[in-house]
Amino acid sequence: MTKLIKTEQHQQYFSIDNVGERLRIFFNCFATSGCKKKYFRMNKEGSPQIIEPTYSHVFNFEKNYFYSDTQKWIQNNFQYCYYCCIIYVILIFGGKYYMSSRPKFDLKRPLALWSGFFAVFSIIGFCRTAPEMFSTLRHHGFYHSICIPSNLLQDHVSGFWTWVFVLSKIPEFGDTIFIVLRKQPLIFLHFYHHLTVVLFSWFTYAETTALSRWYTVMNYFVHSWMYSYYTLKAMQYKLPKGFAMMITTMQLVQMVIGCVATIVAYYYPEIRGLECYITRKNVIFGFAIYFSYLILFGKFFFKAYLSEKRKNKVGENVHVDGRKEYYKPKTS
């Protein structure tokens, strides 16, 4: 595996399982390999003093989080990620075939509970990961937020919620099961997005990628709105017409930021020669999927909200990620 960072400290770091030893090497890199930049407040010994956010409360399960343990679990069980993806594809297309000759299920209450759970989960996840990112940007700068994985290696709260974020991508496959059972149109964007997010999340976490803080915080934020929207729709609340468009716009902005952040993560080590915890594979994979999302979501946005064909369509209610529901328009 070829790293963008080719330093002795980095190679030594990835060969050690002990978290304390990893952190020692992590900090030493700044004092010995040119990482001592204006982005950091330095202590008397010349090592970077990472300023952590102040949490009102840290739970025991967060305190007990250690990145090395979870990374090892991901690496040892990565094949199950592939198995889940294969089962997902079989279920959704097998399910579509099975449902083709059967009446659709209503499932509004189960869908409201399902979406409500992920809405609450995403809101909590955002509240637990965003402080670390904002603190990093404020005290250590943009470079640190892109290239230094202190969110995984030092901050137990952010690290834990990044870990459960990665795991949550597999249960989110359930979104598609609802689409199949309710016989809604299943578009390529929807299942492609679910499949690639799972693979990329697991891969990024296993690689100790510093950009995971950007990916995680953005996704939690957008999903907080998206799943809240799904919950209210399933509960048959009437929402403003622009609400779905606003969420799709958030998703487009997320994809643009993802592309830019990945390019910057390549720029720092390759052009400026700075340390950056990311691999070439991750740069290529990350940019490819974020750019593909940008194209697909952009195409969906145009078809759903801007095209003349869409404007002339009656009785169709378009959801934010390609889901569609149909209703009978009221007649006077």
Phi, psi and omega in degrees: 000120183272126180262149171291332178262121182240065179243157180297322180297320183293316179296320178295321181300314185284352179263002185245135181268331184293125185295316180300318179292323177299315181296322179299315179293321179302314180288323181297333181300328182288328182277341189241344187234027174083016180271357184283090185248175180292350183288349187240147167271128185259143175272184186295332181279353179089007177264154182292137178257098182288123181267113181273152177292157178267115179263139179295329178203139175243122183282158182299321181293335175282320178297327183277003179283132172225126186301318185300324180293315182287325177297317179297321179297315179299313182296322182283342185238020184298332181298332180291334174297315177296318180300316180297322179294319179295315178298321179301312181297317179298316183294316186288320180279326172294321178294320177299318179295317180296320184279349185300330181250017183231155179290151181286155174270149179283299172058026181294317180293311176301323179293322178296318178294316180299308181293323179297320178299313182288333175295312179296316179301316182291322178296314178297315180301318178295316181295336182265342180254329183298320180303321179295318181293315180295321177295320178297314180296321183288314188265333187238345173097173185295319181303314180299318182295333181271324195243343186246117186275048178293340176295333179264320190271336185240316184274108184292326181291306179298321180298315180298315184284340169288321179298311181289333174300314179299315181293328185291344182294333178285311175302332179295347172304334181301336176306318183288328178299320177297320179298316182294313183291332178269002177057043172271156178299130178254107183265162183302318182307319186294303185283332175296318180298313181297315182296310185288329178296318178300308183297316183291321180297313179296316181296315181296318180294317181296334183270004182055048184278123182296330180296350179302331179295321178291312182301316185291311183297316180298316183293317176302316183297310182295319180292333175301316179285316186296310181289331173295320177298312179300321180297312181294322178294318179294331177275003175066034171279143176276125182245154177304146183300329183278358184294312180296320179296322179297318182292319177296325176296319175302318180296320178296317178298320177302318181291322178296313179297320178300317178296313182295315181298321180292321177296318179296321178296332174282323184295317185302309181280323187281323183262316183263349177073026180267156175296138176206122184277083177200151179256161177299320178301319182291323177298312182295311180299313183297312181293321181299313183284323179294322179291321178294321175298318181300316179295312184292317178291325177296318178296317178296318180301316181295314182293323186281327190237339189244333187289151179296325179299319179293319182295330182271356183278133182250140173083017181242133179243110187270132177270174193283340181240025178103352176290146179227144172232149180241144178221160178272120180296144180292141178247140182272000000 
